[in-house]
Amino acid sequence: MSVLPWVVAAWLFGVGVYGIATSRNYIHLIGCLSVCQSATYVLLLGIGYDWGAGPPIFYDHPPGTPAVDPIVQALVLTDIVVGATVSALLLAMALQVHKREGTLDPQEIKPLKGQ
Amino acid sequence: MTLLDVLVPFPVVLPLAVGAIVLALGERLPKHAPEALGIAAALAVAGLSAVLSRGALDAGTPVYWFGGWEPRPGVTLGIAFAPDPASAGIAAFIGLLFAAALVFAWGFFDEVRSTFNVLMLLFLAAMQGFCLTRDLFNLFVWFEVMSVAAYALTGFSLKRASLAGALNFTVVNSLGSMLMLAGIGLVYARAGALDFEAVREAVGRAGHDPVIVGGFCLVSVALLTKAAILPFQFWLADAHAVAPSPVSVIFSGSMVPIGLFGFAKIAVQVFPGSPDAGSILHGLLFGVGCATAVVGGLLAWSQRHLKRLLAFSTIGHIGIMLTGVAALSPVGLAGALAYLVGHGLVKGTLFMLVGVLLAEKAGVDELNLRGLGRDIWPAGVLTGLAALLLGGAPLGLLHGGADLVSAAAPDGLAGWAMHLSVLVGTALTGGAVLRFAGRVYLGLGPDPGDEAEAPTDEEQEKADRPLWLMLAPCILLLGIDVLVPADLAEHMAARVLPQFAHLAAGSVAVPPPTGWTAVEPWLALLGAVAVAGVALFRDRVPRILPAAGGMFKPVVAGLNRLHTGVINDYVVWMALGVAMFAAWATF
């Protein structure tokens, strides 16, 4: 496996965290969180990848044909489901905050008055 | 397959099934049926897990392979649950805590009753799975399910403050989960398996491997974020302060501590063969644990918002548990397990008692509530007792855990640093709770006058619930903590530990009491009473004492200012924490 997926994953995670740390809008911030999440998917798929191997489907291939690792793909699929739940929940909460406060700026949405 | 083996998945299956039924029938159920079903399910789960724990202790840890996918030589594809006595015991305690919290929440939500109960059941099922599994990815899935249920429960009331707290909680913990998944990927890249046993063998073969260390660090960061260890703790006070009281009970009593439990589990069951992981645990995390204990104590002492006070005290106590785990001795680990249960019982009770104040007096601000609690004095008696237990009173389960943790302190300077930070953390948190009990229920302390403007929103939780129904679960939990003798707790912890940490049966012995272990709890208790006394009788004690307390004011004010409530800052702190791990692992 080449070093490229590792670099891409680290880069994606880095820009995602930078985005979250500097964001002034919660919808934008949730987008940045999804970028971080994509970094883990790139890393996992990179780990399971094999040059020259086919997809892990043996319907029309004899067993034993080289294939990429299906386990990491299953992990990624599972996490996409979880990630969608978290994003939906975050967006719903951001909408509710906007209804009550009229703002989406994280610096104005604080749990304690005067914090 | 014995009966015990068949029972293994049911602590997870049962609450999920009951939750699904409650959700499907929804409003067609009679008024209090969802609550009653939830309590029954939680009690059944507690019973099942207790049976599993007992059975595993007698007959060895059962291993349940889902779908019969047992490992073949060299290939482990299946996912297994392995309820060792310690894990199943913690799971049983969680079931009991849920039952108590659900009894406390009886009548709390009128309109949306079934949704709340369904979320709680999902939360319970996820925690059971988290405790019982022995597969890394399965651990991650339960961790995520637990998190999602917790996010939704935090923001449940949809008020301004609770939404803000839930957003902070969700973003920080989701980032942690992503790091965990990446870490699991790294471990899988080397081990080619996800089962704890298979990974442990691979880790042992790998020796000094940067990929394995990277995986350990990332998984640890996620679990320590959940456990609110410095510098990943910022989300905790925000979330605990705004969640409904019954949910805060679960957060402080079980969710946060089992983050640390999960960390201890992977440290002893997956990574014992990695010398680098050992160095991080014994070096970096030992220091971080001491710092967390002190900082949590100082922050708790400086709060007037009672839920934030308890939230910060949880951080301090988790720090103490981490020192027990990081002391790398079986005795310390056994101590941390007993401490987890004892702390959960006491802290769960305290959050319920603050919930009583929210329901009866519509307030959560210590100064505003001064003297208002006189007519609900039974709650005051319980708060005082819980404060003494938290402050180190040599009595009951919590003391047993503290005693073992203290006995595990290493020799030399590091050991004294640990003793000192545990003492400071215990005395400050116990003293802070004692101060609040004295002020609210006895009306002690100076009249705040015009300063009383509270920094909190108007808060109230559903009133008109019978007081005895709210106090009954408090009495039950505190009663268990007090009535289990400390030495019994110590022997139980020492007995369940070998199967948890893969040691020879009977190899963990409770160390004989030393002069220091006899003195330490009294010192802590004296400290707690002094901390409370100085705050409440400011005018009557020698002036030097309040002045000495005042010396810490700038430090504490600085620490408080760091908790800005702004997610941008929290994520920067988290990145710094990851950098701290990376730096330690590299040099």
XYZ file of C-alpha atoms in Angstrom:
702
model
C 0.000 0.000 0.000
C 1.351 3.397 -0.942
C 1.767 6.220 1.508
C -0.759 8.414 -0.313
C -3.940 7.323 1.579
C -2.215 7.984 4.927
C -1.241 11.469 3.811
C -4.702 12.184 2.423
C -6.346 10.931 5.638
C -4.087 13.051 7.845
C -4.644 16.105 5.627
C -8.431 15.677 5.606
C -8.509 15.286 9.389
C -6.272 18.308 9.844
C -8.359 20.621 7.667
C -11.527 19.315 9.298
C -10.276 20.115 12.794
C -9.021 23.514 11.605
C -12.471 24.165 10.186
C -14.204 23.225 13.453
C -11.800 25.313 15.523
C -12.344 28.450 13.440
C -15.974 28.049 12.377
C -18.479 30.810 13.148
C -21.520 28.929 11.872
C -22.817 25.652 13.246
C -23.971 24.279 9.882
C -20.477 24.897 8.510
C -19.028 23.302 11.634
C -21.106 20.149 11.145
C -19.837 20.002 7.561
C -16.263 20.170 8.876
C -17.039 17.316 11.252
C -18.098 15.224 8.246
C -14.769 16.045 6.595
C -12.967 14.615 9.645
C -15.140 11.545 9.372
C -14.218 11.076 5.721
C -10.575 11.044 6.799
C -11.173 7.882 8.833
C -12.926 6.246 5.874
C -9.977 6.988 3.573
C -7.638 5.533 6.184
C -9.697 2.355 6.625
C -10.191 1.731 2.897
C -6.487 2.387 2.347
C -5.608 -0.201 4.975
C -7.681 -2.880 3.270
C -6.615 -2.049 -0.298
C -4.498 -4.391 -2.384
C -3.023 -3.403 -5.758
C -4.411 -5.582 -8.517
C -6.992 -7.298 -6.315
C -10.635 -7.304 -7.297
C -13.755 -6.543 -5.300
C -14.541 -9.044 -2.536
C -17.402 -10.659 -4.458
C -16.919 -14.265 -5.416
C -20.140 -14.771 -7.363
C -18.335 -15.159 -10.684
C -14.770 -15.694 -9.421
C -13.360 -18.904 -7.971
C -12.661 -18.672 -4.233
C -9.033 -17.734 -3.638
C -8.975 -14.935 -6.248
C -7.117 -11.945 -4.724
C -9.625 -9.458 -3.338
C -9.470 -6.320 -1.197
C -10.262 -6.753 2.490
C -14.048 -6.798 2.943
C -13.840 -6.297 6.707
C -12.689 -2.664 6.570
C -15.408 -1.998 4.004
C -17.959 -3.427 6.420
C -16.540 -1.205 9.176
C -16.841 1.868 6.949
C -20.416 1.003 5.953
C -21.412 0.551 9.598
C -19.852 3.843 10.562
C -21.515 5.703 7.700
C -24.860 4.716 9.223
C -23.802 5.920 12.672
C -22.299 9.086 11.176
C -25.546 9.883 9.374
C -27.437 9.569 12.665
C -25.046 11.921 14.447
C -25.135 14.481 11.604
C -28.932 14.400 11.506
C -29.118 14.891 15.268
C -26.609 17.761 15.177
C -28.420 19.502 12.332
C -31.755 19.118 14.125
C -30.286 20.637 17.307
C -28.674 23.470 15.329
C -32.068 24.239 13.758
C -33.727 24.300 17.190
C -31.044 26.648 18.498
C -31.564 28.925 15.510
C -35.295 29.016 16.214
C -34.716 30.100 19.821
C -31.635 32.303 19.524
C -31.710 33.519 15.949
C -28.015 32.764 15.620
C -25.806 29.864 14.612
C -22.548 31.365 15.857
C -20.896 28.881 18.277
C -19.403 31.811 20.212
C -22.872 33.060 21.099
C -24.442 29.684 21.898
C -23.310 28.970 25.450
C -24.809 26.666 28.065
C -24.276 29.149 30.907
C -25.107 32.840 30.999
C -21.983 34.986 31.236
C -19.689 32.043 30.540
C -23.738 -25.080 25.787
C -24.823 -24.444 29.349
C -27.666 -22.237 30.470
C -25.152 -19.572 31.441
C -23.814 -19.399 27.862
C -27.318 -18.927 26.495
C -27.958 -16.001 28.849
C -24.942 -13.993 27.676
C -26.571 -11.790 24.991
C -29.757 -11.103 26.952
C -28.633 -8.065 28.983
C -28.454 -6.324 25.578
C -31.388 -8.031 23.850
C -33.885 -7.463 26.649
C -33.787 -3.643 26.922
C -33.671 -3.327 23.113
C -36.754 -5.539 22.777
C -38.668 -3.734 25.525
C -37.677 -0.394 23.987
C -38.956 -1.500 20.587
C -42.264 -2.671 22.071
C -42.754 0.585 23.997
C -41.957 2.594 20.874
C -44.297 0.543 18.696
C -47.249 0.720 21.078
C -46.488 4.313 22.036
C -49.506 6.246 23.209
C -51.721 3.174 23.222
C -50.102 1.993 26.445
C -51.687 2.987 29.764
C -50.271 6.156 31.374
C -47.430 4.807 33.446
C -46.804 1.550 31.537
C -43.658 2.733 29.658
C -42.075 3.802 32.948
C -43.012 0.554 34.702
C -41.716 -1.517 31.769
C -38.468 0.450 31.769
C -37.910 -0.105 35.486
C -38.728 -3.802 35.160
C -36.339 -4.169 32.212
C -33.525 -2.380 34.080
C -34.004 -4.589 37.130
C -34.070 -7.707 34.956
C -30.844 -6.598 33.262
C -29.225 -6.033 36.655
C -30.295 -9.531 37.724
C -29.112 -11.170 34.486
C -25.719 -9.503 34.622
C -25.347 -10.390 38.294
C -26.106 -14.043 37.465
C -23.536 -13.923 34.647
C -20.959 -12.402 36.964
C -21.541 -15.011 39.638
C -21.545 -17.842 37.087
C -18.328 -16.637 35.469
C -16.668 -16.466 38.855
C -17.532 -20.109 39.589
C -17.277 -21.741 36.170
C -14.855 -19.526 34.241
C -15.668 -16.727 31.791
C -18.183 -17.930 29.179
C -17.514 -16.896 25.573
C -20.536 -16.471 23.320
C -19.810 -16.368 19.558
C -22.683 -14.702 17.717
C -24.043 -16.910 14.949
C -21.662 -19.684 15.950
C -18.710 -18.018 14.119
C -16.058 -19.563 16.306
C -12.413 -18.886 15.506
C -10.478 -21.334 13.378
C -6.694 -21.640 13.659
C -5.205 -18.343 12.527
C -8.536 -16.791 11.509
C -10.915 -15.037 13.909
C -13.862 -13.608 12.015
C -16.645 -13.871 14.571
C -17.735 -11.408 17.244
C -17.891 -12.599 20.833
C -19.253 -11.465 24.174
C -17.124 -12.504 27.153
C -18.713 -11.506 30.462
C -15.870 -11.918 32.928
C -16.941 -11.450 36.568
C -15.704 -7.846 36.755
C -17.295 -6.706 33.482
C -20.592 -8.434 34.211
C -20.498 -7.044 37.753
C -20.105 -3.487 36.442
C -22.926 -4.220 33.969
C -25.159 -5.361 36.842
C -24.389 -2.160 38.758
C -25.359 -0.120 35.668
C -28.700 -1.937 35.478
C -29.354 -1.103 39.133
C -28.442 2.563 38.607
C -30.816 2.770 35.638
C -33.629 1.255 37.687
C -33.010 3.841 40.429
C -32.859 6.713 37.919
C -36.085 5.567 36.249
C -37.873 5.350 39.601
C -36.618 8.861 40.342
C -37.909 10.006 36.927
C -41.426 8.648 37.573
C -43.819 11.322 36.370
C -40.955 13.542 35.144
C -42.137 13.775 31.539
C -45.848 13.934 30.934
C -46.193 14.473 27.216
C -43.278 12.609 25.759
C -43.075 9.799 28.236
C -42.424 6.907 25.893
C -39.628 8.624 23.921
C -37.666 9.288 27.087
C -38.044 5.703 28.257
C -37.093 4.286 24.862
C -33.934 6.405 24.763
C -33.035 5.310 28.283
C -33.487 1.639 27.331
C -31.309 2.105 24.257
C -28.715 3.803 26.461
C -28.842 0.870 28.891
C -28.515 -1.763 26.148
C -25.503 0.037 24.675
C -23.742 0.185 28.043
C -24.345 -3.526 28.600
C -22.900 -4.332 25.188
C -19.948 -2.034 25.865
C -19.154 -3.895 29.083
C -19.638 -7.437 27.795
C -18.046 -7.406 24.342
C -14.580 -8.640 23.501
C -14.341 -7.300 19.972
C -12.746 -3.922 19.193
C -15.177 -2.850 16.499
C -18.153 -4.113 18.451
C -16.879 -2.032 21.390
C -16.843 0.970 19.056
C -20.404 0.313 17.879
C -21.749 0.162 21.450
C -19.709 3.244 22.286
C -21.414 5.071 19.414
C -24.910 3.860 20.273
C -24.293 4.940 23.867
C -23.103 8.338 22.652
C -26.028 8.962 20.329
C -28.551 8.093 23.040
C -26.654 10.388 25.425
C -26.613 13.311 22.954
C -30.355 13.030 22.427
C -31.056 12.763 26.165
C -28.906 15.838 26.930
C -30.824 18.074 24.569
C -34.123 16.446 25.463
C -35.861 19.477 26.929
C -35.024 21.544 23.798
C -34.323 24.597 25.927
C -31.649 27.107 24.958
C -29.079 25.949 27.507
C -29.644 22.235 27.018
C -29.273 22.529 23.244
C -26.020 24.466 23.644
C -24.660 21.871 26.088
C -25.767 18.988 23.872
C -24.093 20.525 20.815
C -20.765 20.869 22.644
C -21.073 17.329 23.981
C -21.925 15.892 20.545
C -19.155 17.589 18.587
C -16.367 16.769 21.065
C -17.436 13.165 21.553
C -18.061 12.526 17.837
C -14.539 13.706 17.098
C -13.369 11.269 19.764
C -15.334 8.445 18.118
C -13.708 9.184 14.771
C -10.276 8.974 16.363
C -11.307 5.661 17.892
C -12.356 4.245 14.529
C -9.075 5.390 12.988
C -7.194 3.782 15.885
C -9.071 0.510 15.449
C -8.167 0.638 11.763
C -4.475 1.003 12.641
C -4.628 -1.913 15.062
C -6.413 -4.019 12.460
C -3.753 -3.127 9.886
C -1.164 -4.889 12.066
C -3.194 -7.584 13.816
C -5.547 -8.590 11.010
C -8.215 -9.260 13.616
C -10.570 -7.363 15.914
C -11.130 -9.944 18.632
C -9.394 -8.957 21.905
C -7.577 -12.303 22.260
C -6.345 -12.387 18.677
C -5.217 -8.746 18.809
C -3.440 -9.294 22.127
C -1.352 -12.088 20.614
C -0.502 -9.953 17.588
C 0.413 -6.974 19.788
C 2.677 -9.202 21.881
C 4.483 -10.375 18.725
C 4.841 -6.867 17.303
C 6.865 -5.354 20.183
C 7.830 -1.717 19.476
C 5.577 -0.994 16.522
C 4.644 2.622 15.754
C 1.361 1.606 14.087
C 0.225 -0.315 17.171
C 1.195 2.582 19.452
C -0.663 5.010 17.187
C -3.724 2.787 17.377
C -3.495 2.568 21.160
C -3.178 6.352 21.488
C -6.162 7.074 19.242
C -8.442 4.529 20.937
C -7.300 5.823 24.343
C -8.042 9.442 23.422
C -11.610 8.495 22.510
C -12.225 6.561 25.722
C -10.551 9.214 27.870
C -12.677 11.885 26.184
C -15.734 9.977 27.334
C -14.101 9.612 30.758
C -13.461 13.396 30.892
C -9.753 13.215 31.644
C -7.718 16.421 31.238
C -7.540 18.016 28.642
C -10.567 16.282 27.110
C -12.955 17.168 29.969
C -14.444 20.438 28.720
C -17.695 18.992 27.392
C -18.630 17.310 30.664
C -19.725 20.199 32.862
C -21.764 21.740 30.031
C -23.581 18.473 29.329
C -24.167 17.464 32.953
C -25.424 20.885 33.933
C -28.147 21.017 31.292
C -29.286 17.393 31.048
C -32.469 16.404 32.934
C -31.516 15.227 36.459
C -32.288 11.505 35.927
C -30.003 11.612 32.882
C -27.226 13.369 34.818
C -27.463 10.508 37.327
C -26.635 8.042 34.561
C -23.962 10.288 33.032
C -21.972 10.761 36.225
C -22.760 7.389 37.768
C -22.060 5.170 34.799
C -21.423 6.683 31.358
C -18.321 8.693 32.261
C -16.830 6.030 34.572
C -17.299 3.229 32.055
C -15.327 5.307 29.567
C -12.464 4.779 31.988
C -13.511 1.151 32.517
C -13.326 0.562 28.746
C -9.897 2.156 28.701
C -8.690 -0.073 31.545
C -10.133 -3.069 29.745
C -8.321 -2.497 26.477
C -5.138 -1.632 28.385
C -5.075 -4.990 30.209
C -6.893 -7.212 27.702
C -5.545 -5.942 24.372
C -2.316 -3.977 24.811
C -0.466 -5.574 27.756
C 2.222 -6.811 25.339
C 3.151 -3.359 24.034
C 5.980 -1.763 26.021
C 5.173 1.664 24.557
C 1.545 1.475 25.646
C 2.777 0.562 29.124
C 5.053 3.594 29.188
C 2.212 5.924 28.143
C -0.043 4.441 30.798
C 2.459 4.436 33.629
C 4.199 7.687 32.788
C 1.951 10.142 30.980
C -1.440 8.976 32.224
C -0.331 8.584 35.819
C 0.587 12.272 35.852
C -2.549 13.243 33.954
C -4.648 11.303 36.476
C -3.097 13.189 39.406
C -3.616 16.524 37.642
C -7.233 15.628 36.811
C -7.953 14.786 40.456
C -6.656 18.152 41.678
C -8.125 20.308 38.912
C -11.520 18.594 39.195
C -11.502 19.201 42.938
C -10.551 22.879 42.620
C -13.197 23.505 39.962
C -15.892 21.733 41.973
C -15.009 23.820 45.023
C -15.401 27.058 43.047
C -18.894 26.418 41.636
C -22.207 27.771 42.863
C -24.284 26.018 40.172
C -24.916 22.736 41.987
C -25.000 20.493 38.918
C -21.738 21.979 37.651
C -20.268 21.480 41.135
C -21.133 17.776 41.000
C -19.987 17.520 37.381
C -16.527 18.856 38.212
C -16.321 16.607 41.257
C -16.941 13.656 38.911
C -13.923 14.784 36.884
C -11.833 14.793 40.060
C -12.956 11.317 41.074
C -12.354 9.876 37.607
C -8.829 11.276 37.901
C -8.402 9.281 41.119
C -9.617 6.120 39.346
C -7.159 6.762 36.517
C -4.259 6.913 38.971
C -5.378 3.482 40.244
C -5.382 2.068 36.707
C -2.102 3.762 35.765
C -0.292 2.491 38.857
C -0.013 -0.713 36.778
C -0.611 -2.952 39.753
C -3.487 -5.429 40.018
C -4.389 -3.955 43.401
C -4.784 -0.479 41.897
C -6.959 -1.854 39.119
C -9.152 -3.721 41.608
C -9.371 -0.492 43.603
C -10.441 1.472 40.536
C -13.244 -1.050 39.865
C -14.574 -0.887 43.428
C -14.194 2.914 43.396
C -16.211 3.059 40.165
C -19.163 1.295 41.772
C -18.961 3.201 45.060
C -18.576 6.549 43.337
C -21.490 5.753 41.008
C -23.751 4.984 43.966
C -22.849 8.185 45.838
C -22.707 10.544 42.846
C -25.912 9.116 41.376
C -27.606 9.859 44.701
C -26.243 13.403 44.776
C -27.552 14.202 41.298
C -30.973 12.892 42.355
C -30.841 15.103 45.456
C -30.079 18.150 43.311
C -32.986 17.012 41.134
C -35.165 17.138 44.269
C -34.111 20.775 44.773
C -34.893 21.546 41.127
C -38.349 20.023 41.484
C -39.249 21.367 44.951
C -37.412 24.705 45.089
C -37.052 25.504 41.372
C -33.400 26.374 41.715
C -29.926 25.003 41.293
C -27.892 27.968 42.583
C -26.216 27.429 45.951
C -26.418 31.060 47.101
C -30.011 31.611 45.988
C -31.142 28.435 47.736
C -29.570 29.389 51.083
C -31.764 28.097 53.893
C -34.613 27.201 51.545
C -34.164 23.456 52.028
C -35.180 23.387 55.706
C -38.632 21.932 55.047
C -37.234 19.024 53.009
C -34.699 18.123 55.679
C -34.584 14.360 54.833
C -32.925 15.344 51.553
C -30.478 17.406 53.598
C -29.563 14.469 55.816
C -28.884 12.335 52.736
C -26.838 15.110 51.097
C -24.715 15.436 54.235
C -24.116 11.698 54.399
C -23.219 11.540 50.704
C -20.838 14.490 51.188
C -19.013 12.695 53.994
C -18.738 9.515 51.901
C -17.431 11.513 48.956
C -14.985 13.274 51.265
C -13.370 9.972 52.218
C -15.293 8.778 55.300
C -13.808 5.338 56.093
C -17.050 3.492 55.547
C -18.559 1.363 52.812
C -17.847 0.469 49.212
C -16.366 3.760 48.053
C -13.883 3.713 50.903
C -12.894 0.138 49.994
C -12.006 1.292 46.492
C -10.119 4.349 47.741
C -8.183 2.164 50.159
C -7.019 -0.214 47.403
C -6.118 2.643 45.051
C -4.058 4.194 47.826
C -2.329 0.861 48.550
C -1.268 0.644 44.900
C 0.732 3.882 45.003
C 4.260 3.343 43.728
C 7.247 3.981 45.982
C 9.080 7.261 46.136
C 8.130 10.696 44.877
C 5.506 9.515 42.382
C 3.669 7.699 45.171
C 3.566 10.792 47.370
C 2.416 12.937 44.454
C -0.417 10.449 43.988
C -1.347 10.405 47.691
C -1.328 14.190 47.804
C -3.473 14.678 44.699
C -5.964 12.017 45.804
C -6.192 13.722 49.217
C -6.659 17.189 47.726
C -9.221 15.976 45.185
C -11.214 14.022 47.779
C -11.171 16.785 50.407
C -12.149 19.544 47.961
C -15.043 17.657 46.355
C -16.340 16.338 49.679
C -15.956 19.799 51.201
C -17.769 21.474 48.334
C -20.775 19.153 48.690
C -20.752 19.525 52.481
C -20.699 23.313 52.074
C -23.711 23.178 49.771
C -25.573 20.896 52.189
C -24.876 23.281 55.090
C -25.868 26.355 53.135
C -29.032 25.036 51.504
C -30.447 22.892 54.292
C -29.184 24.679 57.413
C -29.000 28.232 56.109
C -25.374 28.564 57.204
C -22.884 30.944 55.672
C -23.019 34.708 55.151
C -26.109 36.237 53.558
C -25.162 36.805 49.910
C -27.295 39.969 49.742
C -27.265 41.648 46.359
C -24.522 39.435 44.990
C -27.034 36.638 44.656
C -27.651 37.278 40.949
C -27.216 33.766 39.576
C -25.331 33.142 36.357
C -27.846 30.495 35.387
C -31.114 30.474 33.511
C -34.404 30.101 35.303
C -34.543 26.388 35.822
C -37.156 24.098 37.153
C -37.962 20.464 36.734
C -41.403 18.960 36.952
C -42.820 19.695 40.395
C -45.634 17.860 42.216
C -43.833 14.545 42.253
C -44.094 12.847 45.644
C -40.982 13.549 47.734
C -40.808 10.017 49.115
C -40.692 8.572 45.585
C -37.731 10.782 44.708
C -35.916 10.006 47.960
C -36.494 6.226 47.907
C -33.909 5.495 45.175
C -31.450 7.839 46.954
C -31.827 5.860 50.170
C -31.431 2.584 48.267
C -28.199 3.616 46.522
C -26.615 5.256 49.568
C -27.713 2.294 51.680
C -25.910 -0.138 49.391
C -22.746 1.959 49.511
C -22.802 2.205 53.311
C -23.903 -1.348 54.087
C -21.343 -3.178 51.951
C -18.367 -3.275 54.327
C -15.151 -1.864 52.911
C -13.148 -5.051 53.430
C -15.815 -7.155 51.711
C -15.670 -4.780 48.740
C -11.883 -5.079 48.692
C -11.987 -8.881 48.741
C -14.646 -9.005 46.032
C -12.600 -6.682 43.808
C -9.480 -8.781 44.359
C -11.423 -11.935 43.559
C -12.991 -10.771 40.294
C -9.831 -9.119 38.984
C -7.780 -12.135 37.803
C -10.269 -13.119 35.092
C -10.534 -9.463 34.000
C -6.792 -8.886 33.768
C -5.789 -12.416 32.671
C -3.902 -13.242 35.859
C -3.698 -16.556 37.679
C -6.739 -17.221 39.866
C -6.270 -16.030 43.421
C -3.113 -14.093 42.530
C -4.455 -10.742 43.710
C -4.341 -10.311 47.476
C -5.695 -7.409 49.473
C -2.641 -5.733 51.015
C -2.589 -5.505 54.827
C -3.478 -2.072 56.213
C -0.541 0.211 56.840
C -0.275 3.290 59.033
C -0.840 5.536 56.055
C -3.977 3.750 54.782
C -5.447 4.076 58.287
C -4.716 7.809 58.476
C -5.498 8.859 54.886
C -9.330 8.720 55.000
C -9.401 10.725 58.236
C -7.056 13.306 56.760
C -9.310 13.608 53.702
C -12.411 13.884 55.865
C -10.762 16.492 58.070
C -9.823 18.405 54.922
C -13.389 18.205 53.626
C -14.863 19.466 56.892
C -12.265 22.249 57.005
C -13.002 23.313 53.418
C -16.733 23.459 54.157
C -16.218 25.089 57.560
C -14.038 27.907 56.240
C -16.615 28.714 53.561
C -19.618 28.623 55.908
C -18.131 30.238 59.031
C -15.947 32.811 57.330
C -16.464 35.343 60.135
C -15.785 32.997 63.014
C -12.599 31.183 61.970
C -9.117 32.715 62.277
C -8.771 35.193 59.436
C -5.716 33.388 58.070
C -7.846 30.482 56.774
C -10.119 32.347 54.346
C -7.045 34.297 53.248
C -5.238 31.027 52.495
C -8.249 29.869 50.488
C -8.214 33.201 48.678
C -4.692 32.505 47.428
C -6.117 29.871 45.103
C -8.804 32.197 43.774
C -6.787 33.490 40.782
C -5.776 29.944 39.786
C -9.339 28.718 40.036
C -10.696 31.761 38.234
C -8.227 31.072 35.441
C -9.320 27.428 35.239
C -12.945 28.517 35.137
C -12.257 31.010 32.383
C -10.884 28.179 30.232
C -14.343 26.583 30.304
C -15.695 29.104 27.850
C -18.657 27.066 26.641
C -17.451 27.672 23.057
C -16.935 24.547 20.975
C -14.088 26.077 18.955
C -11.932 26.312 22.086
C -12.781 22.805 23.243
C -11.690 21.287 19.939
C -8.368 23.150 20.137
C -7.803 21.675 23.613
C -8.617 18.248 22.266
C -6.095 18.660 19.458
C -3.504 19.693 22.062
C -4.309 16.541 24.037
C -3.766 14.349 20.978
C -0.487 16.186 20.370
C 0.499 15.448 23.976
C -0.015 11.718 23.367
C 1.876 11.878 20.082
C 4.784 13.732 21.684
C 5.053 11.214 24.542
C 4.892 8.264 22.147
C 7.548 9.769 19.885
C 10.150 10.828 22.454
